[in-house]
Every structure is written in C-alpha cells, then in structure tokens.
Coordinates of C-alpha atoms and ligand atoms in Angstrom, one line a residue:
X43 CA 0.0 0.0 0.0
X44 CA 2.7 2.2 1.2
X45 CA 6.4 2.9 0.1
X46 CA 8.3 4.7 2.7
X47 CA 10.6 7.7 2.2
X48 CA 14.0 7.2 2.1
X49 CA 16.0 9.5 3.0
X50 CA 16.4 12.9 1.1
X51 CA 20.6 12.4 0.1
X52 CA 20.8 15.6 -1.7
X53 CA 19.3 19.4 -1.4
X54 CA 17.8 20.2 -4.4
X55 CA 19.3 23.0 -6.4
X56 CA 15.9 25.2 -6.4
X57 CA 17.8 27.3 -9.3
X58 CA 17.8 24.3 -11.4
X59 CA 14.1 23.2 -10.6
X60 CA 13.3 27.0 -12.1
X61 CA 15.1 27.0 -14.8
X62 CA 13.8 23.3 -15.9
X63 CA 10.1 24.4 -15.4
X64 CA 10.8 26.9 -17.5
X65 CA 12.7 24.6 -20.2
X66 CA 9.8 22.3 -19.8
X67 CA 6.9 25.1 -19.8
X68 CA 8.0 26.4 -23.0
X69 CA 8.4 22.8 -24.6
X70 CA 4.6 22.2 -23.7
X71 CA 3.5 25.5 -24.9
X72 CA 5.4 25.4 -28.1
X73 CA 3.7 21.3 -28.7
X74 CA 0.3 22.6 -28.2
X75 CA -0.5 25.4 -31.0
X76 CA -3.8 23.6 -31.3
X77 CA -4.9 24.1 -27.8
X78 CA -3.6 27.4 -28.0
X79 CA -6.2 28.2 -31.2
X80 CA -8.9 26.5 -29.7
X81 CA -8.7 28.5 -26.3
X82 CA -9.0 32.0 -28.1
X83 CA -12.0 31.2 -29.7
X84 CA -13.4 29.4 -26.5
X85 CA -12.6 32.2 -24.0
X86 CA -15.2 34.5 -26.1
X87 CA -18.1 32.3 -25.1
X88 CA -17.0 29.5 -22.9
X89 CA -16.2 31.3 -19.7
X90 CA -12.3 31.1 -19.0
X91 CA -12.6 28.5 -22.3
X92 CA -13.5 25.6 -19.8
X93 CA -16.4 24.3 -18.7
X94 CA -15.2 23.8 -15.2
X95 CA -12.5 25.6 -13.3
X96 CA -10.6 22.2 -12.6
X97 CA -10.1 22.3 -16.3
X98 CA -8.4 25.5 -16.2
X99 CA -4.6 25.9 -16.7
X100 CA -2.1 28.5 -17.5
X101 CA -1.7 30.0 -20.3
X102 CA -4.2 27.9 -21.9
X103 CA -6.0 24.2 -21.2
X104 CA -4.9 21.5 -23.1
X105 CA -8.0 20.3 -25.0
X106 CA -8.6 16.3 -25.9
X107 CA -10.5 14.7 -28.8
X108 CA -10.6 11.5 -28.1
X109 CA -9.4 8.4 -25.5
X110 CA -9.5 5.0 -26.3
X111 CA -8.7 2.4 -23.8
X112 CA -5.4 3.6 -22.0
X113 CA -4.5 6.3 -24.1
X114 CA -5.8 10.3 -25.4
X115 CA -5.4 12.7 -27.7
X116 CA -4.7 16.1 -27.7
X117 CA -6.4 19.0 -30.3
X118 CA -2.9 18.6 -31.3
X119 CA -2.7 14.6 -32.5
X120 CA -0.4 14.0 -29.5
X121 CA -1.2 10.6 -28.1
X122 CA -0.5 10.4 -24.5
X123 CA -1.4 7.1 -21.8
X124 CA -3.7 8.7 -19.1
X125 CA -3.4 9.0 -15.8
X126 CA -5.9 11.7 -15.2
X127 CA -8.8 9.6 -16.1
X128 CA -11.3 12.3 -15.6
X129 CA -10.2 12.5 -11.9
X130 CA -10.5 9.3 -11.3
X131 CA -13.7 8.3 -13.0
X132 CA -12.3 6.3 -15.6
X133 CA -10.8 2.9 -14.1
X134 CA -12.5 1.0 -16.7
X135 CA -10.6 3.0 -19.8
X136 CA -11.7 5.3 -22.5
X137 CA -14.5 3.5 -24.9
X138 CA -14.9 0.1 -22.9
X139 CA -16.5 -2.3 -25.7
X140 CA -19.1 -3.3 -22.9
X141 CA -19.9 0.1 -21.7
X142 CA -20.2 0.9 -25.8
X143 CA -22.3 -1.5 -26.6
X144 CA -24.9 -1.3 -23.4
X145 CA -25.0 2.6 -23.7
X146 CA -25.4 2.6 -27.9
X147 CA -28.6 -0.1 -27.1
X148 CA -29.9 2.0 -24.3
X149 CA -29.9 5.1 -26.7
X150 CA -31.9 3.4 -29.3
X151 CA -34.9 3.0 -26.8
X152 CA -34.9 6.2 -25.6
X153 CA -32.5 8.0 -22.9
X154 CA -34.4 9.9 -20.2
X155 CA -38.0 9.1 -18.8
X156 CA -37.8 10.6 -14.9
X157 CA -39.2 7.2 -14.4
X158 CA -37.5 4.2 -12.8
X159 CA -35.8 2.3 -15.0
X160 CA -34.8 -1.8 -14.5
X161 CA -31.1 -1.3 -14.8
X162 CA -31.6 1.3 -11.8
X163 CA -32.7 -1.6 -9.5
X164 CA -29.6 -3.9 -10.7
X165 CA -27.3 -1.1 -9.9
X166 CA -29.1 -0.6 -6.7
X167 CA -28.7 -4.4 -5.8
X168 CA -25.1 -4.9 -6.9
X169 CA -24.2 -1.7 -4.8
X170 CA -26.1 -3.4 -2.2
X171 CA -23.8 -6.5 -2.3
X172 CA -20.7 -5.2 -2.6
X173 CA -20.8 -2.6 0.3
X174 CA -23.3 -4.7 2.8
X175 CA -25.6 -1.1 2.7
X176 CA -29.2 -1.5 2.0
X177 CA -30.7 1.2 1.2
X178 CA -29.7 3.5 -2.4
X179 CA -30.7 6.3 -4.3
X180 CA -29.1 7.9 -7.3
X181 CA -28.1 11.4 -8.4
X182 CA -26.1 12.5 -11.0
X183 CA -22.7 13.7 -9.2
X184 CA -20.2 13.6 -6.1
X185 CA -21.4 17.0 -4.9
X186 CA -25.3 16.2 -5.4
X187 CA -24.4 12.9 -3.0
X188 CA -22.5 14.4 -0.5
X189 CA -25.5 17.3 -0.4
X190 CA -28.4 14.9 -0.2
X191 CA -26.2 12.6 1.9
X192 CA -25.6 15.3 5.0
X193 CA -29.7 16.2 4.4
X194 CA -30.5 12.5 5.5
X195 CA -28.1 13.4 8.4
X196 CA -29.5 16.2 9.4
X197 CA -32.9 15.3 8.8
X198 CA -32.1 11.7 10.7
X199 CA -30.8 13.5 13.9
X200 CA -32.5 16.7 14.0
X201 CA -29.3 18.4 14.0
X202 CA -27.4 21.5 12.0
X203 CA -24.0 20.9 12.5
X204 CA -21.4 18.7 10.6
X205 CA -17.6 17.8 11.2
X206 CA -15.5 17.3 8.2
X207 CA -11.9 16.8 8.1
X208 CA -9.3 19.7 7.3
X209 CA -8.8 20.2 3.7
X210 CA -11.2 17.4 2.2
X211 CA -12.7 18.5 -0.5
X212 CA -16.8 16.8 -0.8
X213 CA -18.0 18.6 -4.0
X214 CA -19.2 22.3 -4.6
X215 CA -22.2 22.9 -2.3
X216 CA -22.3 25.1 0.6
X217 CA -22.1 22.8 3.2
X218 CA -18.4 21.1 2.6
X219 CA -17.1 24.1 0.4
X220 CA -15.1 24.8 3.8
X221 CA -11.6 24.3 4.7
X222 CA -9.9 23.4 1.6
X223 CA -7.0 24.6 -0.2
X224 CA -6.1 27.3 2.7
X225 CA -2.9 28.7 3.3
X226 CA -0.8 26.7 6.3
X227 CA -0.9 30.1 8.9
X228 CA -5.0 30.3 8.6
X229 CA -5.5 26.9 9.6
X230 CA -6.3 27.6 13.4
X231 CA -5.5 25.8 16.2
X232 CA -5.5 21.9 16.0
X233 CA -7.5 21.8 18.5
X234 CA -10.1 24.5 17.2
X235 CA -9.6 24.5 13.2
X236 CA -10.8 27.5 11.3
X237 CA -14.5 27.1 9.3
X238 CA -13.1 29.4 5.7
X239 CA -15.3 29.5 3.1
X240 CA -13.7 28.1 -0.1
X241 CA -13.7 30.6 -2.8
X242 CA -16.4 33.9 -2.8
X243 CA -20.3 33.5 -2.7
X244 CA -20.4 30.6 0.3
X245 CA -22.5 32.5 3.3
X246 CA -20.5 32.3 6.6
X247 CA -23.3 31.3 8.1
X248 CA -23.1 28.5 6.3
X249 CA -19.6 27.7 6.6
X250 CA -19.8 27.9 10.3
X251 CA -22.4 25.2 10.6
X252 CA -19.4 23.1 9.4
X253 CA -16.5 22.3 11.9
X254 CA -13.0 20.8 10.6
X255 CA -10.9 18.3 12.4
X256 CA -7.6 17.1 11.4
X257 CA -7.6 13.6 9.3
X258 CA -5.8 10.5 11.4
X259 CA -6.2 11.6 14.9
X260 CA -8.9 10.0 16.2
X261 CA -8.7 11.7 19.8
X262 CA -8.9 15.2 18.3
X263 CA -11.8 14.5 16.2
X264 CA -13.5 13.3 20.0
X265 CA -12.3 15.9 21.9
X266 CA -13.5 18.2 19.2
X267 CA -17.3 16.8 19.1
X268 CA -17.6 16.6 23.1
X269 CA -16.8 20.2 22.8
X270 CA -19.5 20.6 20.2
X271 CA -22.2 19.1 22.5
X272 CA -20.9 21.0 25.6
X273 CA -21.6 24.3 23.5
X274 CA -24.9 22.8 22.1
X275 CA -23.8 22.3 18.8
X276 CA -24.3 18.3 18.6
X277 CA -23.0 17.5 14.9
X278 CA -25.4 15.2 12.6
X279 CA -22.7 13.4 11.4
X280 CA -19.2 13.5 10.1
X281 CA -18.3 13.1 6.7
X282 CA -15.1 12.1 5.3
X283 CA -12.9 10.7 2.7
X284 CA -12.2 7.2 4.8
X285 CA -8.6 7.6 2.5
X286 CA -7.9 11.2 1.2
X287 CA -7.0 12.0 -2.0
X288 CA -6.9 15.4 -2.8
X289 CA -3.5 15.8 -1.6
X290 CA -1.7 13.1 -3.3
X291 CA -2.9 9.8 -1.4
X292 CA -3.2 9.9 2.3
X293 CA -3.8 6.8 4.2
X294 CA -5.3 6.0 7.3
X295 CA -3.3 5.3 10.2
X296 CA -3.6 1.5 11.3
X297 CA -6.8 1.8 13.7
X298 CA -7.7 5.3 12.7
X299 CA -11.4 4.5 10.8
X300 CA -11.9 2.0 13.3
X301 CA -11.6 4.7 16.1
X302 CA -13.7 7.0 14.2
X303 CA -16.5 4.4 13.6
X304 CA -16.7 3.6 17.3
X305 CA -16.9 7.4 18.8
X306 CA -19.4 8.3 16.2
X307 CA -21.5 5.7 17.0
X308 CA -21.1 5.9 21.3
X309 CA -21.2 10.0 20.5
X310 CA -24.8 9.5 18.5
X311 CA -23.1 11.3 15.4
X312 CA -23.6 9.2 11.8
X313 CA -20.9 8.4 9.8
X314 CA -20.7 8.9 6.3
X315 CA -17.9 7.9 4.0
X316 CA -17.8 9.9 1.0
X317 CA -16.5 7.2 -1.8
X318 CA -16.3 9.7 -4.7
X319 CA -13.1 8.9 -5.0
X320 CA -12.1 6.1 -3.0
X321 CA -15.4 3.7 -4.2
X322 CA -15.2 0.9 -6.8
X323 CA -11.5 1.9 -7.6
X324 CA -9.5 0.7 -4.2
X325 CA -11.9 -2.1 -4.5
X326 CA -15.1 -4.1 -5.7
X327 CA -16.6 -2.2 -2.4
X328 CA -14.2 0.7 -2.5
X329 CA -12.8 1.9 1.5
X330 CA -15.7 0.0 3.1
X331 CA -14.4 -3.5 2.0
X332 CA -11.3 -2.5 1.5
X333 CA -10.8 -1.2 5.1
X334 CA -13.7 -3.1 6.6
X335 CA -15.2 -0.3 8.4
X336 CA -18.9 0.4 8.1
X337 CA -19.9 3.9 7.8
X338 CA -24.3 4.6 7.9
X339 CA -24.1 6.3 4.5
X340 CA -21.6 6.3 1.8
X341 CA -21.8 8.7 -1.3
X342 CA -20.6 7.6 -4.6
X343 CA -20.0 9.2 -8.0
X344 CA -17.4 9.5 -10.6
X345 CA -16.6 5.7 -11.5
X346 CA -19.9 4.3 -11.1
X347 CA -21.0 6.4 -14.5
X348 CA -18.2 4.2 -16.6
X349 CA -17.9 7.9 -18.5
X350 CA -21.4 9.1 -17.7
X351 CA -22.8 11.6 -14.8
X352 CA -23.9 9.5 -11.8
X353 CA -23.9 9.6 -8.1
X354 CA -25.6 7.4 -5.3
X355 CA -26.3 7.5 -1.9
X356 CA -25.9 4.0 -0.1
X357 CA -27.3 4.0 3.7
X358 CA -28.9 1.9 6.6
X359 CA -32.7 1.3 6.7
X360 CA -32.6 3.6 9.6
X361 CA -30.8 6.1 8.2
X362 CA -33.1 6.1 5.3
X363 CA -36.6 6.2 7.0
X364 CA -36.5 9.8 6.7
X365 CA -36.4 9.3 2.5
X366 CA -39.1 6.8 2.8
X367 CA -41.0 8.4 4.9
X368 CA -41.1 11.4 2.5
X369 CA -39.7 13.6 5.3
X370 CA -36.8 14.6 3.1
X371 CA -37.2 14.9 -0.8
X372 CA -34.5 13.2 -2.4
X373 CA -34.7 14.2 -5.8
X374 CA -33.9 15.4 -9.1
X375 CA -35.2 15.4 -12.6
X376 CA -31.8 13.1 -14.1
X377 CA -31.9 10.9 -10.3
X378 CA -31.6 7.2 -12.3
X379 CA -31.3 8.3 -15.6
X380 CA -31.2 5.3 -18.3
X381 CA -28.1 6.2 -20.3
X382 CA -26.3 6.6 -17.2
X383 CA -27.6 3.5 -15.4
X384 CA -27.4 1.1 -18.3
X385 CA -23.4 2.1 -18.2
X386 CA -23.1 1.7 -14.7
X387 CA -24.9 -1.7 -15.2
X388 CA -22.5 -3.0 -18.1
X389 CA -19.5 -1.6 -16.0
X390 CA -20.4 -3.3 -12.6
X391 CA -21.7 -6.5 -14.0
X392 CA -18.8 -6.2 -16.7
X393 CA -15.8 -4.4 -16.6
X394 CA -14.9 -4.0 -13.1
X395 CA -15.2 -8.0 -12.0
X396 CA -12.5 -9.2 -9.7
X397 CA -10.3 -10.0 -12.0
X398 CA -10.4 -6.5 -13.2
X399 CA -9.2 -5.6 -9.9
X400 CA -6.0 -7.8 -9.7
X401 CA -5.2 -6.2 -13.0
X402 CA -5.6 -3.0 -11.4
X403 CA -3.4 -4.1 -8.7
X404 CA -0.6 -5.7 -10.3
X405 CA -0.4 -2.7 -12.1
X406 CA -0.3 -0.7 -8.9
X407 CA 2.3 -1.9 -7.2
X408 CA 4.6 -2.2 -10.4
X409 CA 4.3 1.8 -10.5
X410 CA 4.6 2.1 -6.7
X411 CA 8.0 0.1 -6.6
X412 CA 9.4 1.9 -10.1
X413 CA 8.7 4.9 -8.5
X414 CA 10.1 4.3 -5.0
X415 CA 13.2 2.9 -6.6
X416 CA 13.9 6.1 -9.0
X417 CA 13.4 7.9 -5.3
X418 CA 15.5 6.0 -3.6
X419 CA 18.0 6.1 -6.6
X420 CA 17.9 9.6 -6.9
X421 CA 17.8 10.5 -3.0
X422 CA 14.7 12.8 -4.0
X423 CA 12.6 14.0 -1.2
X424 CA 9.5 12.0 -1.4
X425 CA 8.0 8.5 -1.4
X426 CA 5.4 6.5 -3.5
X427 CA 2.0 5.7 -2.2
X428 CA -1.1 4.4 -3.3
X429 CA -3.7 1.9 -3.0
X430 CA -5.6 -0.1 -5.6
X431 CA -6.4 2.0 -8.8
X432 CA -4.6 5.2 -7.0
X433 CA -1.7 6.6 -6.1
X434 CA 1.0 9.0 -6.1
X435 CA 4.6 10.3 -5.5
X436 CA 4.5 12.7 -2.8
X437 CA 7.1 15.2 -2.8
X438 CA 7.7 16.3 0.6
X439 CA 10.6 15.0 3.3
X440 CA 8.5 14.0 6.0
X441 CA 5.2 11.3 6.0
X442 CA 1.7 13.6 5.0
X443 CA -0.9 12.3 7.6
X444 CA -3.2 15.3 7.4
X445 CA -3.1 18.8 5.9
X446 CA -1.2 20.1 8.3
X447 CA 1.7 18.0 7.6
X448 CA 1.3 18.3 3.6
X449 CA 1.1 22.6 4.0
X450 CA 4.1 22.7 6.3
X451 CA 6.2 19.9 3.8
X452 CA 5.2 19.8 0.7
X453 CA 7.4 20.7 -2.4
X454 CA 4.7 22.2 -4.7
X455 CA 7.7 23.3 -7.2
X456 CA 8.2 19.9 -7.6
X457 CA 4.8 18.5 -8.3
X458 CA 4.5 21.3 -10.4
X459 CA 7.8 20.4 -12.8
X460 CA 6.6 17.0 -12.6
X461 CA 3.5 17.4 -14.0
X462 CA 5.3 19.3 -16.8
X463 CA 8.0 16.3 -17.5
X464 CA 4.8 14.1 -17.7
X465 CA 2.7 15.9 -20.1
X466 CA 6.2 16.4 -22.4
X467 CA 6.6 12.7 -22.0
X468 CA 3.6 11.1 -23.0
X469 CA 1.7 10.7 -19.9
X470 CA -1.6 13.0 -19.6
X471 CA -1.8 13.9 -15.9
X472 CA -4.4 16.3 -13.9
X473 CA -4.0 19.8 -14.3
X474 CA -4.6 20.4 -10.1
X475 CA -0.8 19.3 -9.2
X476 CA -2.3 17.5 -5.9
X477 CA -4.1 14.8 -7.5
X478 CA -3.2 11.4 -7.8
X479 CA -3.2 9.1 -10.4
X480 CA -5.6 6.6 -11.3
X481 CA -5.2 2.9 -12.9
X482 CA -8.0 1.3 -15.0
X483 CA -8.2 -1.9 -15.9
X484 CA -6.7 -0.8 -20.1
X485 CA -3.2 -0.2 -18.5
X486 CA -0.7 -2.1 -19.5
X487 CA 2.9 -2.8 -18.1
X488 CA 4.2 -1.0 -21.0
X489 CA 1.9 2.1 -19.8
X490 CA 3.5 2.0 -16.4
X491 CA 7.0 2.1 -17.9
X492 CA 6.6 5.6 -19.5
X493 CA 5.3 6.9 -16.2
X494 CA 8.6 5.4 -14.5
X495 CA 10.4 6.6 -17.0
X496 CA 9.6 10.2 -17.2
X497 CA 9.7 10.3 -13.5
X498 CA 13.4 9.2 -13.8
X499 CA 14.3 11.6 -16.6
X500 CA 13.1 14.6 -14.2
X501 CA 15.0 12.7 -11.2
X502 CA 18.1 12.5 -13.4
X503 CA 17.7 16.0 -15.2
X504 CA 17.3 17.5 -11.5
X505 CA 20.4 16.0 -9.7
X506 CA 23.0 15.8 -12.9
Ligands
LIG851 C1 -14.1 13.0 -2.5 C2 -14.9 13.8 -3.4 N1 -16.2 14.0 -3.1 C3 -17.1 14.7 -3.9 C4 -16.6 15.2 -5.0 C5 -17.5 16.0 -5.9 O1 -17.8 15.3 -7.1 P1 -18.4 16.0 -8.4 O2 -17.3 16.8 -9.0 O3 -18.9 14.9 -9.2 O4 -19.5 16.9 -8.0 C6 -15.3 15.0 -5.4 C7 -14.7 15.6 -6.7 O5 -13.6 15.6 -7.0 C8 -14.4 14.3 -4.6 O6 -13.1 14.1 -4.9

C-alpha cells in the first residue's frame, strides 16, 4: 500500500528546478498550438474556455479529442497514456466495448423518462452487495451525493451541524465548500480549526455550521465533538474521505477508521464515508471493503457512470426512513437516468469483475516500486504511495498524515515540474498538481514504464 521515504541524500538546487520548469513550460507551450487556437475562440463564449475551473490551466488548457482504452489525444494529435482519467472516474478505460455497446442499445430505446428504469434496480442491488448497505438512491454527481447525503443526516438526527476533516474537499455545495485549499498560517488551532469558506459567494453562516478536524487523529476529532455538545452544537454526522486524495494519497493510520467508527457511534453522530473517489477503484466495495469499516451512509459518484454523470447515496434502513417516509425529498429530474444507469450496469456487471481488480493491482504496485526505486535512486525527497487504482509520489521529506503535515512539507515546485516532465513525455496527468493518479483496468505494463520513465528523466535532469 505504502512505500516509505527514504531518505532525502541531496538538497535540491531550487535554481535548477526554475530553470527546468521553465525549459519544460516552454516545450509544452510550443507542442500545443492547437490548444492554444482553440482556447482563443473558447474564452469568447466559454467562460475562462472551460467548462469547469478544474479544467483551467495557464496559459491555456490542453484540450482532448478523443481516448481510447489507456491512451488520449490532444487538439494537437499528441497521443498520451492517461493518468488523469477524468479525476479518477475512468478505471475501466476510455471507450470500454461493454460500456459501448450497453449505452449505444440503451440510446436506441430512448435515454431519459424521470421514471424508474430496471437497470436502476440492478445497480441498486449490486451496490447493495458489494458494500453490505441496503438502502440506495441515485443522483447524477459527487457533490449532489455528498449534499443529499448530510440532508438524510440532518434530517435523521434533528441536528445542524457537521464535522469534516481539514482540507477534504466533498464537491461544490455550501455545506463542505469549507476548509480546503487554505494557506498553512489560517488553519487555526488543532484543536479548534478555522470554518473558511472556499472561494467567494459561500454564506458564513453556512460555513460555520461546518467544523473541521484534522484527518488521522482520532482523539482530536473526540475531543473536538464533546466540545460541540458541551456548546450545544451536537453534529449530525461526520463526513469524510475514509482515505484522502486530494493531496496526493493519504492513508489512514492503522486503527484510525476504526476509532472513528466507534466514537461516532457511542457520541450518537452518523458516519458517512464519502467514496467519490475512493469507491469501486481501491476495491469491488471501494474503503468500506477494503478497510472493513462500516460507515451509515456512503456517497458515490465518478466511476460508477463508466464515462457518464452519476452519483448514489448507499445508507442503513434507519438512516433512510426519513427518505421513505417522505420527510426529506431526495430528488432530481436526471436521479436514475437510463443512459447513465445502463453504463453503470455493463460496468459493474462487466468491466470492473475481480479480475479486473488484480489487474488493477498488479499494475499498482509495479508503478509504486518503479517509482520508489527512482526515489530512492535519486535521493529525491519523497515517497510513492497508493492503493488499488490510486496513487501518487509525494514530494515532501516528511510522511503527510493530514493537511497540516502536507502545508508545512510539501514541495509544490516539484509536483509542479513534474506534471510538466509528464505531459512532455507522453503521460496525460491532472492539471490540479495535488491529484493522484488513477489505474484502469486498459493499463498495461508497458503504460506504467513511461510513467517510471519520465519520472526518472526529471529525477536525473534534477540531480545531474
Ligand atoms: C471525495 C470527493 N467527493 C465529492 C466530489 C464531488 O464530485 P463532483 O465533482 O462529481 O460533484 C469530489 C470531486 O472531486 C471528490 O473528490
């Protein structure tokens, strides 16, 4: 799962890491005239010339045509084996001949109804199976899940309040836009962590309903919630990544979700495991098989489309009465939809089958050790880590456990050049430098190789 650091053996030459993101910056720019083209007309109607700001880059996006199994294009006809995956949504590869076939039938007999569809219930009941929950309901993305998924919270305890942990990021809503991405001297105390609004437009009002404790410490997040009740702010639940991965890959601490589980459940607080991320790529039944903890509600979203917009809510009959008792609506005009749910179908039932998965992982730790060993080779600061479908080299001279630990270590100049190596080298990475990467089951050894090996031409370039 996890490669330790070795040892740092040489201080980097910050001169050189300039002067090779520059080299590399203008080798990018000067490959992508395409992109370049295509972003002047966009910006005039396509705000920013992306349809998300994730997609944004500087000084313009590089735009794809097409993917096929493993591998993308760019505008420009450069092929490149992704990494990216759409975040992390792809583990099944570009064009999957199942997921073709099962979506080109399912748009030949018509694509939206806002009616229950059949494939909805198979979903429903292979979800069921794989994560031991029994109660689902679908949206159509991470941030509608985590949105509905708090509601059923709030509505189940009769509670305002949530706890989240420090610099998770759950989606775009109000309620978890809190605490990301902030600057290491606004955190707060550790014991008292600062509620920040992500970005303008997010109500402090709203942002202070939401209280963030530090990932992996257990005690804290206690001591934190007894607080809450003491003041008379008793959270619904807490909601968390139960492995985070907005900062690289950051695993739990042997006993941590186990810790969590229990105090949430003796403090009367429900648990919910967000699984954007984490779900149906670290295993058939993501964290929650993976790690064997159970949480009352787990969100899904990005893989379970296999390319197409989907999200579901997974939770105990308990936590669920208040959905079928009508006292929260749960719902939305594209909840289910057929297009998405017949891919889902062809993907579960499919595509992602355990042998899928020992692909995946075979895969995983090839690019974990080729990495580790161009670390260790090099003496870079920084260690590989991952598990199942993601992963990532971490840059930084000391272990991340939480934000705290990644703000105050690690080398964003780094990440940054690497990203640059990779995308001069044939391997299409995500534009945000903290993300990890993400396997599917189209990789082959041969893919892995030119990840190792462009990490090892920026390892050699940077210590020559
Ligand atoms: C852990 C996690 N939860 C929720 C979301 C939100 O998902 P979406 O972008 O589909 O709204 C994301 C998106 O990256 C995520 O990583």
């Amino acid at each position: 799962m996890c490669r330790m650091s070795a040892p740092a053996t040489t201080g980097l030459d910050r001169a050189r890491i300039a002067e090779l993101t520059e080299r590399e910056q203008r080798r990018l720019n000067e490959r992508t005239p395409a992109s370049k083209a295509m972003y002047e007309r966009a910006r005039t109607s396509l705000s920013g010339g992306v349809a998300s700001a994730y997609q944004e880059r500087e000084p313009w996006p590089i735009y794809l045509s097409h993917g096929k199994g493993s591998r993308v294009w760019d505008v420009d006809g450069t092929e490149m084996v992704d990494f990216h995956n759409a975040f992390g949504s792809m583990p099944q590869g570009h064009a999957h001949p199942a997921i073709t076939e099962a979506v080109t039938k399912r748009l030949e007999l018509g694509t939206h109804f806002a009616a229950p569809t059949e494939d909805a219930v198979a979903v429903a009941e292979e979800l069921k199976r794989r994560w031991g929950i029994p109660r689902w309901r679908f949206v159509n993305s991470g941030s509608e899940a985590t949105m509905d998924a708090i509601r059923i919270a709030r509505a189940h305890t009769g509670r305002e309040t949530i706890v989240k942990i420090f610099g998770s990021y759950h989606g775009h809503h109000d309620y978890v836009m809190v605490s990301i991405g902030v600057p290491h001297h606004q955190i707060g105390s550790r014991e008292n962590y600062a509620s920040i609004p992500y970005g303008a437009g997010i109500p402090k009002a709203a942002a202070e309903l939401t209280v963030p404790v530090p990932f992996n410490d257990a005690a804290a997040m206690e001591r934190r919630i007894e607080s809450l009740i003491e003041e008379g702010r008793h959270p619904a639940c807490v909601i968390m990544e139960p492995a985070m991965m907005n900062l690289g890959n950051v695993l739990p601490e042997p006993g941590y979700l186990e810790a969590v589980r229990e105090l949430t459940r003796r403090l009367g607080v429900l648990l919910i495991f967000d699984e954007v991320k984490t779900g149906l790529c670290i295993a058939a039944g993501g964290a929650t098989e993976r790690f064997g903890v159970e949480p009352d509600i787990v969100t899904l979203a990005k893989a379970l489309g296999g390319g197409l917009s989907a999200g579901a809510i997974g939770g105990t009959e308990e936590a669920f009465e208040v959905v079928e008792r009508g006292d929260v609506y749960q719902v939305g005009t594209f909840n289910g939809n057929p297009l998405a749910m017949a891919a889902a179908r062809a993907s579960l039932e499919q595509v992602l089958t355990p042998e899928a998965y020992e692909t995946i992982e075979a895969r995983e730790e090839q690019l974990l050790r080729g990495c580790q060993d161009v670390v260790d080779r090099y003496g870079l600061p920084g260690y590989s880590v991952g598990i199942g479908a993601k992963g990532s080299v971490t840059f930084s001279p000391e272990r991340i456990v939480d934000y705290e630990t990644f703000k105050e270590n690690q080398d964003e100049e780094l990440s940054g050049l690497s990203w640059l190596y990779n995308m001069n080298r044939g391997v299409y990475m995500t534009p945000g430098r903290e993300e990890e990467w993400t396997l599917t089951v189209a990789h082959s050894p041969e893919d892995c190789d030119v990840f190792v090996a462009s990490f090892e031409e920026m390892a050699s370039d940077l210590t020559a």
